[in-house]
Short mmCIF file of C-alpha atoms and ligand atoms in Angstrom, two decimals:
data_model
loop_
_atom_site.label_atom_id
_atom_site.label_comp_id
_atom_site.label_asym_id
_atom_site.label_seq_id
_atom_site.Cartn_x
_atom_site.Cartn_y
_atom_site.Cartn_z
CA MET A 1 93.98 99.10 113.17
CA LEU A 2 97.43 99.86 111.79
CA ARG A 3 97.90 101.99 108.68
CA TYR A 4 100.94 103.26 106.92
CA LEU A 5 102.21 105.25 103.97
CA THR A 6 105.60 105.30 102.29
CA ALA A 7 107.07 108.05 100.13
CA GLY A 8 110.26 108.52 98.13
CA GLU A 9 111.91 107.62 94.84
CA SER A 10 114.63 105.04 94.28
CA HIS A 11 117.37 107.64 93.71
CA GLY A 12 115.69 110.56 95.47
CA GLU A 13 117.17 112.16 98.55
CA SER A 14 115.36 109.94 101.04
CA LEU A 15 112.60 107.45 101.71
CA ALA A 16 110.02 108.32 104.35
CA CYS A 17 107.18 106.45 106.02
CA VAL A 18 104.56 106.93 108.71
CA LEU A 19 103.11 104.07 110.75
CA GLU A 20 99.99 104.90 112.71
CA GLY A 21 97.94 102.91 115.21
CA LEU A 22 100.65 101.34 117.40
CA PRO A 23 99.87 101.12 121.11
CA ALA A 24 102.06 102.84 123.69
CA GLY A 25 104.79 100.88 125.44
CA LEU A 26 106.08 98.75 122.55
CA ALA A 27 109.83 98.57 123.08
CA VAL A 28 111.68 98.69 119.75
CA SER A 29 115.42 99.36 119.69
CA PRO A 30 117.56 100.82 116.88
CA ALA A 31 119.16 97.34 116.76
CA ASP A 32 115.75 95.83 115.92
CA LEU A 33 115.36 98.17 112.92
CA ARG A 34 118.98 97.66 111.84
CA ARG A 35 118.59 93.87 111.94
CA GLU A 36 115.41 93.79 109.83
CA LEU A 37 116.78 96.32 107.31
CA ALA A 38 120.03 94.36 107.01
CA ARG A 39 118.21 91.04 106.42
CA ARG A 40 116.49 92.64 103.43
CA ARG A 41 119.50 94.52 102.09
CA ALA A 42 122.07 91.72 102.42
CA ALA A 43 119.90 88.91 101.02
CA PRO A 44 121.58 86.75 98.32
CA GLY A 45 121.36 87.90 94.71
CA ARG A 46 121.14 91.63 95.28
CA SER A 47 122.57 94.25 92.95
CA ALA A 48 125.85 96.09 93.41
CA ARG A 49 123.81 99.02 94.65
CA GLN A 50 123.25 97.24 97.96
CA ARG A 51 126.96 97.59 98.73
CA LYS A 52 126.43 101.35 98.59
CA GLU A 53 123.13 101.60 100.45
CA LYS A 54 123.55 101.46 104.21
CA ASP A 55 119.87 101.90 105.08
CA SER A 56 120.75 104.18 107.95
CA PHE A 57 117.54 105.59 109.40
CA LYS A 58 116.17 108.22 111.70
CA VAL A 59 113.01 107.69 113.77
CA LEU A 60 111.51 111.18 113.83
CA SER A 61 108.49 110.74 116.06
CA GLY A 62 106.26 108.48 118.11
CA MET A 63 108.93 107.12 120.48
CA HIS A 64 110.22 108.07 123.91
CA ARG A 65 113.05 106.30 125.76
CA GLY A 66 113.01 103.31 123.43
CA ALA A 67 109.26 102.66 123.43
CA THR A 68 106.30 103.82 121.37
CA THR A 69 104.05 106.57 122.76
CA GLY A 70 100.94 105.73 120.68
CA ALA A 71 101.63 108.68 118.35
CA PRO A 72 102.44 108.08 114.64
CA VAL A 73 105.97 106.74 114.07
CA ALA A 74 107.73 108.58 111.24
CA ILE A 75 110.97 107.15 109.82
CA LEU A 76 113.45 108.64 107.34
CA ILE A 77 115.85 106.42 105.34
CA PRO A 78 118.30 108.48 103.27
CA ASN A 79 119.41 107.06 99.89
CA ALA A 80 123.19 106.69 99.59
CA ALA A 81 122.71 106.36 95.79
CA ALA A 82 120.71 109.60 95.47
CA LYS A 83 121.35 111.29 92.12
CA ALA A 84 119.96 113.98 89.83
CA HIS A 85 116.99 113.03 87.66
CA SER A 86 118.12 111.24 84.52
CA PRO A 87 115.38 111.02 81.84
CA CYS A 88 114.90 107.83 79.78
CA SER A 89 112.78 107.44 76.64
CA VAL A 90 113.14 103.63 76.33
CA PRO A 91 110.59 101.78 78.54
CA ARG A 92 111.75 98.50 80.10
CA PRO A 93 109.35 95.71 79.04
CA GLY A 94 107.84 93.89 82.00
CA HIS A 95 108.26 96.88 84.31
CA ALA A 96 105.79 99.62 85.26
CA ASP A 97 107.46 102.00 82.76
CA LEU A 98 105.11 101.87 79.77
CA PRO A 99 101.72 101.53 81.49
CA GLY A 100 102.80 104.26 83.90
CA MET A 101 103.91 106.57 81.08
CA LEU A 102 100.59 106.05 79.29
CA LYS A 103 98.58 106.54 82.47
CA TYR A 104 100.33 109.68 83.72
CA GLY A 105 101.11 111.21 80.31
CA PHE A 106 104.93 111.17 80.47
CA ALA A 107 107.47 110.53 77.71
CA ASP A 108 110.08 109.96 80.43
CA ALA A 109 110.14 106.42 81.87
CA ALA A 110 112.30 107.53 84.81
CA LEU A 111 109.34 109.45 86.26
CA ILE A 112 107.55 106.11 86.67
CA ARG A 113 110.37 103.67 87.47
CA GLU A 114 111.80 105.83 90.24
CA ARG A 115 108.67 105.26 92.31
CA ALA A 116 107.82 101.79 90.98
CA SER A 117 111.23 100.57 92.21
CA ALA A 118 111.39 98.08 95.07
CA ARG A 119 113.64 100.51 96.91
CA HIS A 120 110.61 101.64 98.96
CA THR A 121 110.42 98.17 100.54
CA ALA A 122 113.16 99.39 102.89
CA CYS A 123 110.32 101.35 104.52
CA VAL A 124 108.21 98.19 104.82
CA SER A 125 111.10 96.47 106.59
CA ALA A 126 111.66 99.40 108.98
CA MET A 127 107.97 99.49 109.90
CA GLY A 128 107.87 95.71 109.91
CA ALA A 129 110.36 95.73 112.79
CA PHE A 130 107.62 97.34 114.93
CA ALA A 131 104.94 94.90 113.78
CA LEU A 132 107.19 91.88 114.35
CA ARG A 133 107.95 93.10 117.83
CA LEU A 134 104.26 93.53 118.63
CA LEU A 135 103.50 90.02 117.41
CA THR A 136 106.43 88.34 119.17
CA GLU A 137 105.49 90.13 122.42
CA THR A 138 102.09 88.45 122.14
CA GLY A 139 103.53 84.99 121.43
CA ALA A 140 103.89 84.71 117.62
CA ARG A 141 107.02 83.64 115.70
CA PHE A 142 107.89 84.25 112.04
CA SER A 143 110.18 82.48 109.63
CA SER A 144 110.62 82.42 105.86
CA ARG A 145 112.53 80.28 103.38
CA VAL A 146 113.04 80.12 99.64
CA VAL A 147 111.48 76.84 98.46
CA ARG A 148 112.37 77.27 94.78
CA LEU A 149 114.95 79.35 92.96
CA SER A 150 114.25 79.29 89.24
CA MET A 151 113.86 75.51 88.55
CA THR A 152 115.69 74.27 91.68
CA GLU A 153 113.57 73.06 94.61
CA ASN A 154 114.77 73.88 98.14
CA PRO A 155 118.16 75.22 97.03
CA SER A 156 121.01 74.87 99.51
CA PRO A 157 123.07 78.07 100.07
CA GLU A 158 125.79 76.63 97.77
CA GLU A 159 123.31 75.75 95.03
CA ALA A 160 121.78 79.23 95.29
CA ARG A 161 125.20 80.88 95.09
CA GLU A 162 126.03 78.87 91.99
CA LEU A 163 122.69 79.57 90.27
CA ILE A 164 123.02 83.28 91.02
CA ALA A 165 126.62 83.43 89.78
CA ARG A 166 125.68 81.63 86.55
CA ALA A 167 122.70 83.94 85.91
CA ALA A 168 124.86 87.00 86.64
CA ALA A 169 127.49 85.78 84.15
CA ASP A 170 124.73 85.42 81.52
CA GLY A 171 123.40 88.92 82.31
CA ASP A 172 120.14 87.27 83.36
CA THR A 173 117.84 87.21 86.40
CA LEU A 174 115.98 84.50 88.39
CA GLY A 175 112.55 84.19 89.98
CA GLY A 176 111.37 81.72 92.58
CA VAL A 177 108.98 80.80 95.35
CA PHE A 178 109.23 81.53 99.07
CA GLU A 179 107.24 80.32 102.05
CA LEU A 180 106.35 82.22 105.22
CA THR A 181 105.33 80.53 108.44
CA CYS A 182 103.90 82.30 111.47
CA SER A 183 103.28 80.16 114.52
CA GLY A 184 101.65 81.10 117.81
CA LEU A 185 98.98 83.44 116.45
CA PRO A 186 95.83 83.52 118.57
CA ALA A 187 92.73 81.99 116.91
CA GLY A 188 90.06 84.39 115.67
CA LEU A 189 92.05 87.10 113.84
CA GLY A 190 90.19 88.31 110.73
CA SER A 191 86.56 87.42 110.07
CA HIS A 192 84.35 85.29 107.82
CA VAL A 193 81.66 87.96 107.39
CA HIS A 194 82.94 90.00 104.42
CA HIS A 195 85.51 89.60 101.64
CA ASP A 196 87.58 92.53 102.86
CA ARG A 197 87.68 91.23 106.43
CA ARG A 198 88.88 87.74 105.47
CA LEU A 199 92.46 87.52 106.67
CA GLY A 200 93.60 85.44 103.68
CA ALA A 201 92.39 88.18 101.32
CA ARG A 202 94.07 90.87 103.40
CA LEU A 203 97.37 88.97 103.49
CA GLY A 204 97.07 88.29 99.76
CA ALA A 205 96.68 92.01 99.05
CA ALA A 206 99.65 92.83 101.29
CA LEU A 207 101.95 90.26 99.67
CA LEU A 208 100.81 90.76 96.07
CA GLY A 209 101.56 94.44 96.71
CA ILE A 210 105.29 93.65 96.91
CA ASN A 211 107.11 94.36 93.64
CA GLY A 212 107.40 91.31 91.37
CA ILE A 213 105.03 89.00 93.31
CA LYS A 214 102.77 87.18 90.83
CA GLY A 215 101.33 84.28 92.80
CA PHE A 216 99.97 83.77 96.30
CA GLU A 217 98.86 80.62 98.11
CA THR A 218 97.65 79.82 101.60
CA GLY A 219 98.07 76.35 103.09
CA GLY A 220 97.61 73.64 100.46
CA GLY A 221 97.15 76.29 97.76
CA PHE A 222 96.84 75.27 94.11
CA ASP A 223 97.71 71.62 94.82
CA LEU A 224 94.44 71.26 96.76
CA SER A 225 92.40 71.39 93.57
CA SER A 226 93.28 67.73 92.93
CA TRP A 227 92.52 66.45 96.47
CA LYS A 228 89.31 64.73 97.57
CA GLY A 229 87.22 66.54 100.19
CA THR A 230 87.25 63.59 102.59
CA LEU A 231 91.04 63.77 102.71
CA ALA A 232 91.32 67.56 102.69
CA ALA A 233 88.98 67.96 105.67
CA ARG A 234 91.26 65.78 107.82
CA ASP A 235 94.60 67.36 106.96
CA ARG A 236 95.59 70.46 108.95
CA ARG A 237 98.14 71.47 106.28
CA VAL A 238 95.24 72.23 103.94
CA SER A 239 94.05 75.32 105.79
CA GLY A 240 97.52 76.75 106.45
CA GLY A 241 96.30 78.31 109.68
CA LEU A 242 93.24 79.98 108.13
CA ASP A 243 89.66 78.74 107.98
CA GLY A 244 86.81 80.95 106.76
CA GLY A 245 89.08 84.02 106.71
CA MET A 246 90.15 83.63 110.37
CA THR A 247 93.22 82.28 112.11
CA ASN A 248 92.41 78.85 113.58
CA GLY A 249 95.29 78.64 116.05
CA GLY A 250 97.46 76.49 113.76
CA ASP A 251 100.60 77.61 111.94
CA LEU A 252 99.91 80.21 109.28
CA VAL A 253 101.59 79.11 106.03
CA LEU A 254 101.76 81.43 103.00
CA ARG A 255 103.63 81.03 99.72
CA CYS A 256 104.46 83.59 97.04
CA ALA A 257 105.81 83.21 93.51
CA MET A 258 108.09 86.00 92.31
CA LYS A 259 108.88 86.66 88.68
CA PRO A 260 112.50 87.15 87.59
CA VAL A 261 113.38 90.86 87.56
CA PRO A 262 112.54 91.80 83.93
CA GLY A 263 115.31 94.40 83.58
CA THR A 264 118.42 92.43 82.60
CA GLU A 265 122.01 93.24 81.73
CA ALA A 266 121.69 91.14 78.56
CA GLY A 267 118.83 93.43 77.53
CA VAL A 268 115.42 92.98 75.91
CA PRO A 269 113.98 94.54 72.73
CA SER A 270 111.97 97.72 73.33
CA PHE A 271 111.46 101.02 71.50
CA ASP A 272 112.41 104.67 71.86
CA CYS A 273 109.23 106.63 72.47
CA ARG A 274 110.74 109.79 70.89
CA ASP A 275 110.65 108.26 67.40
CA GLY A 276 109.18 104.76 67.82
CA ARG A 277 112.39 103.13 66.61
CA PRO A 278 113.46 99.74 68.03
CA ALA A 279 115.88 100.07 70.96
CA LEU A 280 117.43 97.67 73.44
CA SER A 281 116.37 98.09 77.07
CA ARG A 282 119.27 97.11 79.33
CA SER A 283 119.69 97.32 83.07
CA SER A 284 123.13 97.00 84.59
CA THR A 285 122.01 97.40 88.21
CA SER A 286 119.12 94.92 88.53
CA ASP A 287 119.13 92.36 91.29
CA VAL A 288 120.12 88.95 89.86
CA THR A 289 117.36 87.61 92.06
CA ALA A 290 115.12 89.50 94.47
CA VAL A 291 113.45 86.32 95.81
CA TYR A 292 115.49 86.14 99.04
CA ALA A 293 114.99 89.86 99.76
CA ALA A 294 111.28 89.63 98.92
CA ALA A 295 110.85 86.77 101.43
CA VAL A 296 112.13 89.10 104.15
CA VAL A 297 109.93 91.98 102.96
CA ALA A 298 106.98 89.58 102.88
CA GLU A 299 107.56 88.71 106.54
CA HIS A 300 107.39 92.42 107.30
CA ALA A 301 104.34 93.13 105.11
CA ALA A 302 102.51 90.12 106.59
CA ALA A 303 103.51 91.16 110.11
CA LEU A 304 102.01 94.63 109.54
CA GLU A 305 98.71 93.08 108.39
CA LEU A 306 98.64 90.52 111.22
CA ALA A 307 99.50 93.14 113.84
CA SER A 308 96.65 95.24 112.47
CA ALA A 309 94.25 92.28 112.72
CA LEU A 310 95.45 91.56 116.26
CA LEU A 311 94.85 95.18 117.31
CA GLU A 312 91.36 95.06 115.80
CA LYS A 313 90.50 91.92 117.77
CA PHE A 314 92.01 92.90 121.11
CA GLY A 315 91.99 96.72 121.05
CA GLY A 316 93.97 98.36 123.82
CA ASP A 317 96.09 101.48 123.98
CA THR A 318 99.09 100.04 125.78
CA MET A 319 101.11 96.86 125.28
CA ASP A 320 100.28 95.77 128.82
CA GLU A 321 96.54 95.93 128.06
CA ILE A 322 96.96 94.02 124.81
CA LYS A 323 99.15 91.30 126.30
CA GLU A 324 96.69 90.74 129.13
CA ARG A 325 93.75 90.49 126.71
CA VAL A 326 95.63 88.02 124.51
CA ARG A 327 96.53 85.95 127.59
CA VAL A 328 92.89 85.76 128.74
CA TRP A 329 91.73 84.90 125.19
CA ARG A 330 94.29 82.11 124.83
CA LYS A 331 93.14 80.62 128.13
CA LYS A 332 89.51 80.77 127.04
CA THR A 333 90.11 79.21 123.61
CA ALA A 334 92.29 76.51 125.17
CA GLU A 335 89.44 75.61 127.52
CA LEU A 336 86.95 75.55 124.64
CA THR A 337 89.04 73.35 122.38
CA GLY A 338 90.63 71.27 125.11
CA ARG A 339 94.12 72.14 123.76
C1 LIG B 401 115.33 98.13 91.73
C2 LIG B 401 116.48 98.28 90.98
C3 LIG B 401 117.82 98.36 91.62
C4 LIG B 401 117.76 97.72 93.01
C5 LIG B 401 116.63 98.37 93.76
C6 LIG B 401 115.32 97.95 93.17
O1 LIG B 401 118.22 99.68 91.84
P1 LIG B 401 118.58 100.72 90.68
O2 LIG B 401 117.36 101.56 90.55
O3 LIG B 401 119.73 101.49 91.24
O4 LIG B 401 118.89 99.95 89.45
O5 LIG B 401 119.00 97.86 93.68
O6 LIG B 401 116.58 97.95 95.10
C7 LIG B 401 117.02 98.80 96.06
C8 LIG B 401 117.72 99.87 95.84
C9 LIG B 401 116.62 98.36 97.39
O7 LIG B 401 117.09 98.93 98.37
O8 LIG B 401 115.83 97.40 97.45
C10 LIG B 401 114.01 98.10 91.06
O9 LIG B 401 113.90 98.52 89.90
O10 LIG B 401 113.01 97.67 91.69
#
């Protein structure tokens, strides 16, 4: 089993995370981490802050000569935009500000938003580089694509650029839908026996845990409700790689809907919690759209969950052991299914 924790505030000194449960002998290079962090940071639609953040990182533990040792991997990602605490008494509607202030008893929204920020997803991407490596070493391949940006289906890069530029000019933000595909996963990850062991539920929790994600589908998703059973049972796209909470050897297909970032430059009506008077909540640094970045983070969050499920199924303390067990399992399932 893999487990991890992240820590840090959006404009605090640094982000930190610990990933525990990796086997020994997983080769992960600084270039692997840099590539995954850059895919997230440089995605279309990001705020001006991303030109400042470099997402430089330091791996503090758990590695020796470019490979994991089996000990916890700790990573530090300093914030280039670190700054002194700046209190705010106007909660941003649609963000964690107000419920967080009520829950934790603060009159200062910054004490909530600093941690609720999606900045911490840089940690997910850094750790995701390890999980992706583990999965690709055992034969899996990931990809993601934005299938809707606001109202536009399958936007081309030019269409996306234009939509983003128009929304930025209006001081507005855009949501959308992205799709993840993971091919080459061995059959039998997850389990049918309990709700919290079903892989679809685990992946749903991982992806709905990413800031701004409001909808989650596997395979045919919501559209399936209008299909007839006789048709659905014959179409492999229906299951999206999961049957009964387990991988079935087909491509895993997941989709997420992301809301538009609710903090906008144009502003939305709110109130000042010092005196209850109406106030405008404006955000000049929001991402115009976080959908492209979230698709990358979702690959990483899903990879962490899938790597965990793979380690549960195959066990093993070294990559060599795991790879051998996966090889034997693939041979056995191929013989059983005739594929
Ligand atoms: C975020 C708001 C923006 C984004 C930030 C996520 O930052 P700021 O707090 O400076 O307005 O730039 O994303 C990142 C910094 C990042 O690296 O992803 C938010 O409120 O979620």
